[in-house]
């Protein structure tokens, strides 16, 4: 898997149990926002098409 630096992964223990913490980095947050906006445009376009409003 290729890393783009979108997330930070820390592994450790809490008591005797293994834990993994995952944090979204700034670049990952920006990429997620761009992706979410693209998905939102797709949804809006599909709603316009479904309602017959192609303007």
Tab-separated table of C-alpha atoms in Angstrom:
chain	number	residue	atom	x	y	z
A	1	UNK	CA	0.000	0.000	0.000
A	2	UNK	CA	1.314	3.430	-0.904
A	3	UNK	CA	1.212	6.101	1.787
A	4	UNK	CA	0.276	9.666	0.895
A	5	UNK	CA	0.619	10.977	4.419
A	6	UNK	CA	-3.143	11.343	4.884
A	7	UNK	CA	-3.296	9.585	8.240
A	8	UNK	CA	-1.119	9.104	11.279
A	9	UNK	CA	-1.249	5.670	12.915
A	10	UNK	CA	-0.013	5.064	16.448
A	11	UNK	CA	0.007	1.622	18.042
A	12	UNK	CA	0.391	0.911	21.701
A	13	UNK	CA	-1.142	-0.698	24.737
A	14	UNK	CA	-3.764	0.245	27.263
A	15	UNK	CA	-3.148	-2.132	30.096
A	16	UNK	CA	-2.580	-5.489	28.461
A	17	UNK	CA	-4.716	-4.735	25.399
A	18	UNK	CA	-3.289	-3.570	22.080
A	19	UNK	CA	-4.722	-0.330	20.725
A	20	UNK	CA	-4.429	1.516	17.433
A	21	UNK	CA	-5.093	5.241	17.176
A	22	UNK	CA	-5.662	6.827	13.771
A	23	UNK	CA	-5.596	10.586	13.176
A	24	UNK	CA	-6.374	12.415	9.963
A	25	UNK	CA	-3.557	14.771	8.960
A	26	UNK	CA	-4.106	18.148	7.293
A	27	UNK	CA	-3.458	16.710	3.814
A	28	UNK	CA	-5.849	13.873	4.503
A	29	UNK	CA	-8.521	16.254	5.743
A	30	UNK	CA	-8.140	18.394	2.612
A	31	UNK	CA	-8.331	15.335	0.343
A	32	UNK	CA	-11.421	14.101	2.198
A	33	UNK	CA	-13.118	17.485	1.829
A	34	UNK	CA	-12.411	17.552	-1.922
A	35	UNK	CA	-13.736	14.006	-2.278
A	36	UNK	CA	-16.859	14.754	-0.237
A	37	UNK	CA	-17.540	17.863	-2.340
A	38	UNK	CA	-17.235	15.797	-5.537
A	39	UNK	CA	-19.674	13.232	-4.137
A	40	UNK	CA	-22.069	16.027	-3.182
A	41	UNK	CA	-21.962	17.382	-6.754
A	42	UNK	CA	-22.786	13.895	-8.063
A	43	UNK	CA	-25.764	13.656	-5.703
A	44	UNK	CA	-27.030	17.109	-6.675
A	45	UNK	CA	-26.662	16.326	-10.380
A	46	UNK	CA	-28.520	13.034	-10.015
A	47	UNK	CA	-31.358	14.812	-8.183
A	48	UNK	CA	-31.607	17.421	-10.938
A	49	UNK	CA	-31.640	14.694	-13.590
A	50	UNK	CA	-34.256	12.662	-11.683
A	51	UNK	CA	-36.524	15.689	-11.329
A	52	UNK	CA	-36.174	16.582	-15.020
A	53	UNK	CA	-34.420	19.885	-14.337
A	54	UNK	CA	-31.330	19.713	-16.599
A	55	UNK	CA	-30.479	23.432	-16.436
